[in-house]
Amino acid sequence: MSNKFDEDIFYNVIKKLGNSVDYADIRVGESINNSIVMKDHNIDNIDSGSNYSIGIRVLQNGAWGFSYTNDINKVNDIAQRATLLANQLSSDVKLCEMEPNEDIVKTKAKINIEDVDVEDKIQLVKEADQAANLDGIVSSNITLSEAESTSLLLSTDGTDIKSKNSRVVLSMNTVASNGQDLQFAHESLGGVQGLELIENADLEKFGRKISEKSISLLDAKSAPSGQFPVIFDPVLTGVFIHEALGHASEADIILRNDSILKNKLGQKIASDLVTVVDDATREDGFGYFAYDVEGSNSNKTTLLENGVFKSVLSSRETAQKLNVENSGNARSNITDKPLVRMSNTYIKPGDSSFDELLENLKDGIYLKGSRGGQVDTGKGQFQFNAVEAYKVEKGQLTDHLKDVSLSGNTLDILQNVTGVGSDFKLSVGYCGKDGQTVPVGDGGPHISISNAIVGGAL
């Protein structure tokens, strides 16, 4: 660690705080972020930057005080400011008990940011771009992003965690045109690793597949509208379970009366076939972390088990308020207050093959991919847009469909799950909440649903 992590300074501050307040923690972090953007076969932007910040939280008489700086010489100043803020406020915050952790977390990266010249990284981007440059493609956009962070967490409870983490993402969009219609496709490749993840990937296949998807959609038919039996692919399964159920399982959303799952712990809210997990310990998931920002161990938390709502996602404060075990899901940047956030959220695989799901569905619609959507966690209403779809007739895929949406009620969909595939995929993503963004993974297998509202052509 650099001199910006002069531990004596931070140990002295946390020791002083421990003698004067009920609880305090210090988070120190330094990050390096690189990005290369290529638009329409030309390098559009190359960015490289670093960030250093220190954040101090103080809990005194049931109230939080928080202050941060990017100047190590102002550590004592922000400690005093956080204490002053806490003393001026009045609240009823309490933290659940937690065993302190002492650890050194090493990066999963085999290739660090500084190990590869920018020219070599540009060549990787060009390799994917060239593969995507097919007839019919009128626009493309590729971004390679790298992040490497070093952090220190100290608390008056005795937690002392030093961490180094790395993440890399390659994302690509292509637009196809036939002169009358434009169709879009997107894909991301990433992980909690270094550049080896991109170097070892089949970038030719990655780029070509995205363009082939957007081109194929030009000849697709408009989707019908109405209520149909449907099958979700793993990507749409993940988006649905993250947006519609995962957020509703977050303890802070439950506490502010904005979740359909409030007061439903222990109740059966879904089909027996549905088990949902949030697992921050999965190193193959983009939402992996060893400890949350409060120093709690990361966990594999079962939210639904055979349709029964078993657990919520929580921080120390929200776990205490709900009288539940802390799941260790407090996350945020150092300059933001911790929020309850998901990590890698997915439906566990079942026993059915994709062909069996099709055969049992008989007639309906197979929906693939996601173009985003919106969810009302309080009412349980959602609306998503799929990238594409196929008609299912007599258990066989027939017409290719475009411009398809899915809407309905979260609990209705969960209760109508009739089949869960044996396959599995985790996607790479970022989740926004209250103005903060964190890396997450979401996914699952193919799932079949007996009745859902599909929107398309009337």
Short mmCIF file of C-alpha atoms in Angstrom, two decimals:
data_model
loop_
_atom_site.label_atom_id
_atom_site.label_comp_id
_atom_site.label_asym_id
_atom_site.label_seq_id
_atom_site.Cartn_x
_atom_site.Cartn_y
_atom_site.Cartn_z
CA MET A 1 0.00 0.00 0.00
CA SER A 2 1.15 3.55 -0.76
CA ASN A 3 1.79 6.28 1.80
CA LYS A 4 -1.86 7.22 1.31
CA PHE A 5 -2.52 4.13 3.44
CA ASP A 6 -0.32 5.20 6.33
CA GLU A 7 -1.91 2.83 8.82
CA ASP A 8 -0.59 4.59 11.91
CA ILE A 9 -2.65 7.68 11.05
CA PHE A 10 -5.86 5.71 10.65
CA TYR A 11 -5.24 3.46 13.65
CA ASN A 12 -4.72 6.53 15.84
CA VAL A 13 -7.93 8.14 14.57
CA ILE A 14 -10.03 5.01 15.09
CA LYS A 15 -8.56 4.59 18.58
CA LYS A 16 -9.54 8.16 19.51
CA LEU A 17 -13.03 7.67 18.11
CA GLY A 18 -13.40 4.44 20.05
CA ASN A 19 -12.91 6.40 23.28
CA SER A 20 -15.49 9.07 22.43
CA VAL A 21 -18.37 7.59 20.36
CA ASP A 22 -20.56 4.49 20.37
CA TYR A 23 -19.21 3.21 17.06
CA ALA A 24 -17.10 4.42 14.14
CA ASP A 25 -15.52 3.07 11.00
CA ILE A 26 -12.96 4.41 8.54
CA ARG A 27 -12.83 3.42 4.89
CA VAL A 28 -9.84 4.35 2.75
CA GLY A 29 -9.67 3.58 -0.94
CA GLU A 30 -7.55 4.24 -3.99
CA SER A 31 -8.70 3.15 -7.44
CA ILE A 32 -7.33 3.20 -10.97
CA ASN A 33 -9.81 3.19 -13.83
CA ASN A 34 -9.04 2.81 -17.54
CA SER A 35 -11.40 2.77 -20.50
CA ILE A 36 -11.08 2.51 -24.26
CA VAL A 37 -14.08 3.41 -26.42
CA MET A 38 -14.34 2.57 -30.11
CA LYS A 39 -17.23 3.98 -32.15
CA ASP A 40 -17.85 2.92 -35.73
CA HIS A 41 -14.36 1.39 -36.11
CA ASN A 42 -12.45 4.39 -34.76
CA ILE A 43 -10.99 4.93 -31.30
CA ASP A 44 -13.25 7.60 -29.83
CA ASN A 45 -11.84 7.99 -26.35
CA ILE A 46 -9.11 6.66 -24.06
CA ASP A 47 -9.43 7.55 -20.39
CA SER A 48 -7.20 6.78 -17.45
CA GLY A 49 -7.71 8.15 -13.99
CA SER A 50 -7.25 7.52 -10.31
CA ASN A 51 -9.26 8.37 -7.25
CA TYR A 52 -8.39 8.47 -3.57
CA SER A 53 -10.89 8.99 -0.79
CA ILE A 54 -11.36 8.58 2.95
CA GLY A 55 -14.76 8.24 4.60
CA ILE A 56 -15.55 8.20 8.32
CA ARG A 57 -18.87 7.18 9.87
CA VAL A 58 -19.69 7.88 13.49
CA LEU A 59 -22.64 6.51 15.45
CA GLN A 60 -23.43 8.42 18.62
CA ASN A 61 -26.63 8.34 20.67
CA GLY A 62 -28.47 6.52 17.87
CA ALA A 63 -27.55 8.96 15.09
CA TRP A 64 -25.09 8.75 12.20
CA GLY A 65 -22.54 11.38 11.27
CA PHE A 66 -20.57 10.99 8.04
CA SER A 67 -17.78 12.95 6.40
CA TYR A 68 -15.22 12.30 3.70
CA THR A 69 -12.14 13.81 2.05
CA ASN A 70 -9.49 13.07 -0.58
CA ASP A 71 -6.73 14.64 1.51
CA ILE A 72 -4.97 12.40 4.02
CA ASN A 73 -3.96 15.51 6.00
CA LYS A 74 -7.63 16.16 6.81
CA VAL A 75 -8.39 12.80 8.44
CA ASN A 76 -8.67 14.28 11.91
CA ASP A 77 -10.83 17.09 10.55
CA ILE A 78 -13.41 14.75 9.03
CA ALA A 79 -13.39 12.59 12.17
CA GLN A 80 -14.32 15.67 14.18
CA ARG A 81 -16.92 16.74 11.61
CA ALA A 82 -18.57 13.31 11.57
CA THR A 83 -18.69 13.30 15.38
CA LEU A 84 -20.15 16.80 15.44
CA LEU A 85 -22.86 15.84 12.94
CA ALA A 86 -23.81 12.75 14.93
CA ASN A 87 -24.05 14.76 18.15
CA GLN A 88 -26.35 17.30 16.49
CA LEU A 89 -28.82 14.69 15.29
CA SER A 90 -31.29 12.47 17.07
CA SER A 91 -32.36 9.01 15.93
CA ASP A 92 -32.76 5.42 17.08
CA VAL A 93 -30.10 3.58 15.07
CA LYS A 94 -28.69 0.40 16.58
CA LEU A 95 -26.33 -2.12 15.03
CA CYS A 96 -26.63 -5.88 15.28
CA GLU A 97 -23.74 -7.71 16.94
CA MET A 98 -20.86 -8.73 14.68
CA GLU A 99 -17.60 -10.55 15.25
CA PRO A 100 -14.74 -8.30 14.04
CA ASN A 101 -12.78 -9.49 11.01
CA GLU A 102 -9.06 -9.14 10.37
CA ASP A 103 -7.95 -10.14 6.89
CA ILE A 104 -5.93 -9.34 3.80
CA VAL A 105 -7.94 -9.93 0.62
CA LYS A 106 -5.82 -10.43 -2.50
CA THR A 107 -6.88 -9.60 -6.02
CA LYS A 108 -8.15 -12.37 -8.31
CA ALA A 109 -6.38 -10.76 -11.28
CA LYS A 110 -3.51 -12.56 -12.99
CA ILE A 111 -2.80 -9.56 -15.21
CA ASN A 112 -2.82 -6.18 -13.48
CA ILE A 113 -3.76 -2.89 -15.14
CA GLU A 114 -0.16 -1.74 -15.59
CA ASP A 115 1.02 -5.09 -17.00
CA VAL A 116 -0.30 -4.49 -20.54
CA ASP A 117 0.42 -1.54 -22.85
CA VAL A 118 -2.54 0.48 -24.06
CA GLU A 119 -1.66 -0.41 -27.67
CA ASP A 120 -2.18 -4.10 -26.87
CA LYS A 121 -5.52 -3.34 -25.23
CA ILE A 122 -6.59 -1.41 -28.31
CA GLN A 123 -5.77 -4.47 -30.43
CA LEU A 124 -8.17 -6.55 -28.32
CA VAL A 125 -10.93 -4.01 -28.94
CA LYS A 126 -10.15 -3.99 -32.67
CA GLU A 127 -10.31 -7.78 -32.81
CA ALA A 128 -13.90 -7.75 -31.55
CA ASP A 129 -14.76 -4.79 -33.79
CA GLN A 130 -13.47 -6.46 -36.95
CA ALA A 131 -15.47 -9.60 -36.23
CA ALA A 132 -18.61 -7.51 -35.81
CA ASN A 133 -18.16 -5.61 -39.07
CA LEU A 134 -20.66 -7.63 -41.10
CA ASP A 135 -22.79 -6.56 -44.06
CA GLY A 136 -25.88 -4.79 -42.73
CA ILE A 137 -24.20 -3.30 -39.65
CA VAL A 138 -24.42 0.50 -39.76
CA SER A 139 -23.06 1.36 -36.33
CA SER A 140 -21.06 -0.23 -33.52
CA ASN A 141 -19.81 0.80 -30.12
CA ILE A 142 -17.28 -1.10 -27.99
CA THR A 143 -16.00 -0.22 -24.52
CA LEU A 144 -13.20 -1.92 -22.60
CA SER A 145 -13.20 -0.92 -18.93
CA GLU A 146 -10.70 -1.86 -16.24
CA ALA A 147 -10.78 -1.04 -12.53
CA GLU A 148 -8.27 -1.84 -9.82
CA SER A 149 -8.82 -0.78 -6.22
CA THR A 150 -6.93 -0.96 -2.93
CA SER A 151 -8.84 -0.37 0.29
CA LEU A 152 -8.58 -0.37 4.07
CA LEU A 153 -11.46 -0.77 6.53
CA LEU A 154 -11.06 -0.14 10.26
CA SER A 155 -13.75 -0.03 12.92
CA THR A 156 -13.96 0.61 16.64
CA ASP A 157 -15.27 -2.97 16.94
CA GLY A 158 -11.85 -4.26 15.89
CA THR A 159 -12.35 -4.92 12.19
CA ASP A 160 -9.17 -4.48 10.14
CA ILE A 161 -9.47 -5.52 6.48
CA LYS A 162 -7.07 -4.69 3.66
CA SER A 163 -8.31 -5.52 0.16
CA LYS A 164 -7.19 -5.35 -3.43
CA ASN A 165 -9.78 -5.98 -6.13
CA SER A 166 -9.91 -5.93 -9.92
CA ARG A 167 -12.73 -5.93 -12.44
CA VAL A 168 -12.76 -5.89 -16.22
CA VAL A 169 -15.66 -5.53 -18.69
CA LEU A 170 -15.88 -5.59 -22.47
CA SER A 171 -19.27 -4.41 -23.71
CA MET A 172 -20.47 -4.03 -27.28
CA ASN A 173 -23.51 -2.69 -29.15
CA THR A 174 -24.26 -3.09 -32.83
CA VAL A 175 -27.01 -1.59 -34.97
CA ALA A 176 -28.22 -3.24 -38.18
CA SER A 177 -30.29 -1.65 -40.93
CA ASN A 178 -32.03 -2.78 -44.10
CA GLY A 179 -32.92 0.76 -45.14
CA GLN A 180 -36.34 0.63 -43.48
CA ASP A 181 -35.73 -0.74 -40.01
CA LEU A 182 -33.03 -0.47 -37.36
CA GLN A 183 -32.32 -3.29 -34.91
CA PHE A 184 -29.98 -3.29 -31.93
CA ALA A 185 -28.03 -6.00 -30.07
CA HIS A 186 -25.82 -5.86 -26.98
CA GLU A 187 -23.52 -8.17 -25.06
CA SER A 188 -21.06 -7.83 -22.16
CA LEU A 189 -18.15 -9.96 -21.05
CA GLY A 190 -16.62 -9.36 -17.65
CA GLY A 191 -15.57 -10.59 -14.26
CA VAL A 192 -13.71 -9.98 -11.00
CA GLN A 193 -10.40 -10.62 -12.73
CA GLY A 194 -7.74 -8.86 -14.75
CA LEU A 195 -7.24 -8.50 -18.49
CA GLU A 196 -6.64 -12.25 -18.79
CA LEU A 197 -10.42 -12.63 -18.95
CA ILE A 198 -10.50 -10.66 -22.23
CA GLU A 199 -7.29 -12.12 -23.61
CA ASN A 200 -8.59 -15.66 -23.10
CA ALA A 201 -12.01 -14.95 -24.61
CA ASP A 202 -13.01 -15.80 -28.17
CA LEU A 203 -13.37 -12.19 -29.28
CA GLU A 204 -14.05 -13.12 -32.89
CA LYS A 205 -17.06 -15.16 -31.79
CA PHE A 206 -18.10 -12.48 -29.31
CA GLY A 207 -18.23 -9.69 -31.91
CA ARG A 208 -19.71 -11.76 -34.73
CA LYS A 209 -22.52 -13.13 -32.53
CA ILE A 210 -23.68 -9.65 -31.51
CA SER A 211 -23.86 -8.42 -35.10
CA GLU A 212 -25.58 -11.58 -36.29
CA LYS A 213 -28.23 -11.02 -33.62
CA SER A 214 -29.03 -7.46 -34.73
CA ILE A 215 -29.04 -8.49 -38.41
CA SER A 216 -31.37 -11.44 -37.80
CA LEU A 217 -33.87 -9.18 -36.04
CA LEU A 218 -34.40 -7.20 -39.26
CA ASP A 219 -36.35 -10.15 -40.68
CA ALA A 220 -38.19 -10.95 -37.45
CA LYS A 221 -41.95 -10.50 -37.20
CA SER A 222 -43.72 -8.21 -34.74
CA ALA A 223 -44.70 -10.00 -31.56
CA PRO A 224 -48.38 -10.62 -30.76
CA SER A 225 -50.08 -9.09 -27.72
CA GLY A 226 -52.01 -10.94 -25.07
CA GLN A 227 -51.66 -13.55 -22.35
CA PHE A 228 -49.49 -16.54 -23.19
CA PRO A 229 -47.52 -19.35 -21.59
CA VAL A 230 -43.88 -18.24 -21.87
CA ILE A 231 -40.29 -19.36 -21.39
CA PHE A 232 -37.59 -16.96 -20.18
CA ASP A 233 -33.99 -17.47 -21.26
CA PRO A 234 -31.33 -17.24 -18.49
CA VAL A 235 -30.67 -13.54 -19.18
CA LEU A 236 -34.32 -12.56 -18.80
CA THR A 237 -34.65 -14.88 -15.80
CA GLY A 238 -31.81 -12.99 -14.14
CA VAL A 239 -33.17 -9.53 -14.94
CA PHE A 240 -36.62 -10.52 -13.69
CA ILE A 241 -35.39 -12.02 -10.43
CA HIS A 242 -33.02 -9.10 -9.78
CA GLU A 243 -35.45 -6.30 -10.53
CA ALA A 244 -38.77 -7.77 -9.44
CA LEU A 245 -37.77 -9.89 -6.43
CA GLY A 246 -34.22 -8.92 -5.45
CA HIS A 247 -34.95 -5.24 -4.80
CA ALA A 248 -38.15 -6.12 -2.94
CA SER A 249 -35.99 -8.34 -0.66
CA GLU A 250 -33.71 -5.48 0.39
CA ALA A 251 -34.31 -4.63 4.05
CA ASP A 252 -34.12 -0.85 3.64
CA ILE A 253 -36.84 -0.96 0.96
CA ILE A 254 -38.96 -3.16 3.22
CA LEU A 255 -38.47 -0.74 6.13
CA ARG A 256 -39.67 2.22 4.09
CA ASN A 257 -42.85 0.34 3.17
CA ASP A 258 -41.98 0.09 -0.51
CA SER A 259 -41.88 -3.70 -0.89
CA ILE A 260 -44.59 -6.25 -1.69
CA LEU A 261 -42.63 -8.65 0.54
CA LYS A 262 -43.12 -6.71 3.77
CA ASN A 263 -44.41 -9.02 6.55
CA LYS A 264 -44.16 -12.05 4.23
CA LEU A 265 -41.14 -13.83 5.78
CA GLY A 266 -41.97 -17.51 6.17
CA GLN A 267 -44.86 -17.33 3.71
CA LYS A 268 -45.12 -19.24 0.46
CA ILE A 269 -45.05 -16.69 -2.34
CA ALA A 270 -43.88 -18.72 -5.34
CA SER A 271 -44.03 -22.11 -7.01
CA ASP A 272 -42.35 -25.04 -5.23
CA LEU A 273 -39.89 -25.08 -8.15
CA VAL A 274 -38.45 -21.65 -7.33
CA THR A 275 -35.39 -21.22 -5.12
CA VAL A 276 -33.64 -17.84 -5.29
CA VAL A 277 -30.16 -17.11 -3.95
CA ASP A 278 -28.06 -13.98 -3.51
CA ASP A 279 -24.45 -15.16 -3.32
CA ALA A 280 -21.65 -12.64 -2.85
CA THR A 281 -19.14 -15.49 -2.37
CA ARG A 282 -19.33 -16.63 -6.03
CA GLU A 283 -16.00 -15.67 -7.55
CA ASP A 284 -17.43 -16.26 -11.04
CA GLY A 285 -20.05 -13.58 -10.46
CA PHE A 286 -19.54 -9.88 -11.23
CA GLY A 287 -21.08 -9.00 -7.85
CA TYR A 288 -18.48 -10.92 -5.84
CA PHE A 289 -17.00 -9.45 -2.65
CA ALA A 290 -15.26 -11.04 0.35
CA TYR A 291 -16.61 -8.54 2.91
CA ASP A 292 -19.23 -5.86 2.68
CA VAL A 293 -18.36 -2.23 3.47
CA GLU A 294 -19.15 -2.76 7.16
CA GLY A 295 -16.68 -5.64 7.38
CA SER A 296 -19.34 -8.35 7.52
CA ASN A 297 -18.51 -11.66 5.87
CA SER A 298 -20.05 -12.08 2.45
CA ASN A 299 -22.74 -14.73 2.39
CA LYS A 300 -24.78 -17.06 0.26
CA THR A 301 -28.29 -15.98 1.26
CA THR A 302 -31.32 -18.03 0.24
CA LEU A 303 -34.12 -15.54 -0.39
CA LEU A 304 -36.72 -18.07 -1.56
CA GLU A 305 -36.58 -21.80 -0.86
CA ASN A 306 -39.05 -23.97 -2.74
CA GLY A 307 -41.33 -20.96 -3.01
CA VAL A 308 -41.10 -19.87 0.64
CA PHE A 309 -39.73 -16.38 1.45
CA LYS A 310 -36.86 -17.27 3.79
CA SER A 311 -34.52 -14.27 4.14
CA VAL A 312 -34.00 -10.60 3.39
CA LEU A 313 -30.83 -8.80 2.35
CA SER A 314 -29.57 -6.55 5.11
CA SER A 315 -26.93 -4.36 6.70
CA ARG A 316 -26.10 -4.24 10.43
CA GLU A 317 -28.60 -1.43 11.00
CA THR A 318 -31.47 -2.91 8.98
CA ALA A 319 -30.92 -6.40 10.37
CA GLN A 320 -31.27 -5.00 13.89
CA LYS A 321 -34.46 -3.13 12.99
CA LEU A 322 -36.05 -6.23 11.43
CA ASN A 323 -34.65 -8.59 14.08
CA VAL A 324 -33.06 -10.84 11.44
CA GLU A 325 -29.57 -12.21 10.92
CA ASN A 326 -27.33 -9.78 9.03
CA SER A 327 -26.74 -11.02 5.46
CA GLY A 328 -23.71 -8.76 4.91
CA ASN A 329 -25.08 -6.79 1.95
CA ALA A 330 -24.05 -3.23 2.85
CA ARG A 331 -22.37 -1.72 -0.22
CA SER A 332 -21.36 1.74 -1.45
CA ASN A 333 -18.51 3.88 -2.67
CA ILE A 334 -16.42 5.41 0.09
CA THR A 335 -17.96 8.85 -0.46
CA ASP A 336 -21.52 7.50 -0.13
CA LYS A 337 -23.49 6.09 2.78
CA PRO A 338 -23.84 2.28 2.73
CA LEU A 339 -27.07 0.88 1.30
CA VAL A 340 -28.44 -2.65 1.20
CA ARG A 341 -27.48 -3.99 -2.22
CA MET A 342 -27.63 -7.29 -4.08
CA SER A 343 -24.51 -9.19 -5.20
CA ASN A 344 -25.02 -12.23 -7.50
CA THR A 345 -28.75 -12.96 -7.55
CA TYR A 346 -30.20 -15.94 -9.38
CA ILE A 347 -32.76 -18.71 -9.55
CA LYS A 348 -31.19 -22.09 -8.82
CA PRO A 349 -31.29 -24.61 -11.69
CA GLY A 350 -33.84 -27.40 -11.75
CA ASP A 351 -34.06 -30.72 -13.56
CA SER A 352 -35.66 -29.94 -16.93
CA SER A 353 -33.87 -29.72 -20.26
CA PHE A 354 -34.76 -26.89 -22.62
CA ASP A 355 -36.46 -29.36 -24.96
CA GLU A 356 -38.60 -30.62 -22.08
CA LEU A 357 -39.63 -27.06 -21.23
CA LEU A 358 -40.65 -26.49 -24.86
CA GLU A 359 -42.55 -29.76 -25.06
CA ASN A 360 -44.46 -29.08 -21.84
CA LEU A 361 -45.24 -25.50 -22.88
CA LYS A 362 -46.75 -26.71 -26.19
CA ASP A 363 -47.88 -23.31 -27.50
CA GLY A 364 -46.63 -19.93 -26.30
CA ILE A 365 -43.67 -17.56 -26.59
CA TYR A 366 -39.97 -17.96 -25.83
CA LEU A 367 -38.45 -14.63 -24.70
CA LYS A 368 -34.71 -13.95 -24.92
CA GLY A 369 -32.48 -11.21 -23.55
CA SER A 370 -33.30 -7.90 -21.95
CA ARG A 371 -33.40 -4.28 -23.05
CA GLY A 372 -34.25 -3.02 -19.59
CA GLY A 373 -37.54 -2.08 -18.02
CA GLN A 374 -39.07 -0.77 -14.83
CA VAL A 375 -40.40 -2.17 -11.56
CA ASP A 376 -42.62 -0.83 -8.80
CA THR A 377 -41.39 -2.80 -5.76
CA GLY A 378 -44.25 -1.53 -3.59
CA LYS A 379 -47.02 -2.64 -5.93
CA GLY A 380 -45.12 -5.57 -7.43
CA GLN A 381 -45.77 -4.39 -10.98
CA PHE A 382 -43.08 -4.72 -13.67
CA GLN A 383 -42.52 -4.17 -17.36
CA PHE A 384 -39.50 -5.48 -19.29
CA ASN A 385 -38.47 -5.38 -22.93
CA ALA A 386 -36.93 -8.53 -24.39
CA VAL A 387 -34.31 -8.40 -27.13
CA GLU A 388 -36.13 -11.02 -29.19
CA ALA A 389 -38.59 -13.88 -28.99
CA TYR A 390 -39.84 -16.97 -30.81
CA LYS A 391 -43.25 -18.45 -31.15
CA VAL A 392 -43.59 -21.92 -29.65
CA GLU A 393 -46.03 -24.14 -31.56
CA LYS A 394 -46.57 -27.78 -30.64
CA GLY A 395 -43.37 -27.70 -28.60
CA GLN A 396 -41.24 -26.33 -31.45
CA LEU A 397 -39.67 -22.91 -32.05
CA THR A 398 -41.20 -21.26 -35.12
CA ASP A 399 -41.51 -17.54 -35.98
CA HIS A 400 -38.71 -15.19 -34.94
CA LEU A 401 -40.21 -12.14 -33.15
CA LYS A 402 -39.05 -8.60 -32.33
CA ASP A 403 -40.32 -5.58 -30.38
CA VAL A 404 -41.63 -7.71 -27.53
CA SER A 405 -42.36 -6.69 -23.95
CA LEU A 406 -43.36 -8.54 -20.79
CA SER A 407 -45.44 -7.11 -17.96
CA GLY A 408 -47.35 -8.27 -14.92
CA ASN A 409 -47.23 -8.82 -11.19
CA THR A 410 -44.12 -10.26 -9.54
CA LEU A 411 -45.97 -12.68 -7.27
CA ASP A 412 -48.25 -13.87 -10.08
CA ILE A 413 -45.25 -14.74 -12.24
CA LEU A 414 -43.45 -16.52 -9.38
CA GLN A 415 -46.54 -18.57 -8.57
CA ASN A 416 -47.03 -19.48 -12.24
CA VAL A 417 -43.57 -21.03 -12.74
CA THR A 418 -44.17 -24.53 -14.13
CA GLY A 419 -40.67 -25.59 -15.10
CA VAL A 420 -37.06 -24.76 -14.20
CA GLY A 421 -34.21 -25.67 -16.54
CA SER A 422 -31.04 -27.50 -15.66
CA ASP A 423 -28.81 -24.97 -17.44
CA PHE A 424 -27.37 -21.84 -15.82
CA LYS A 425 -25.85 -18.49 -16.76
CA LEU A 426 -24.77 -15.42 -14.79
CA SER A 427 -24.75 -12.08 -16.60
CA VAL A 428 -22.57 -9.03 -16.00
CA GLY A 429 -24.25 -5.80 -14.93
CA TYR A 430 -24.42 -2.68 -12.82
CA CYS A 431 -27.29 -1.85 -10.48
CA GLY A 432 -28.43 1.66 -9.61
CA LYS A 433 -30.19 2.60 -6.38
CA ASP A 434 -30.64 6.00 -4.72
CA GLY A 435 -28.04 7.51 -7.04
CA GLN A 436 -25.41 4.84 -6.32
CA THR A 437 -24.14 2.14 -8.68
CA VAL A 438 -22.52 -1.20 -7.81
CA PRO A 439 -21.40 -4.19 -9.94
CA VAL A 440 -23.76 -7.16 -9.79
CA GLY A 441 -24.41 -10.51 -11.38
CA ASP A 442 -27.83 -11.94 -12.13
CA GLY A 443 -29.07 -15.03 -13.88
CA GLY A 444 -30.39 -18.53 -13.60
CA PRO A 445 -31.68 -21.20 -15.96
CA HIS A 446 -34.48 -21.20 -18.53
CA ILE A 447 -37.85 -21.12 -16.74
CA SER A 448 -41.36 -21.70 -18.03
CA ILE A 449 -44.40 -19.76 -16.82
CA SER A 450 -47.99 -20.81 -17.40
CA ASN A 451 -49.37 -17.32 -17.98
CA ALA A 452 -47.81 -13.90 -18.64
CA ILE A 453 -48.75 -10.68 -20.40
CA VAL A 454 -46.78 -10.17 -23.61
CA GLY A 455 -46.93 -6.94 -25.57
CA GLY A 456 -46.25 -6.48 -29.27
CA ALA A 457 -48.42 -6.08 -32.34
CA LEU A 458 -52.17 -5.88 -31.79
#
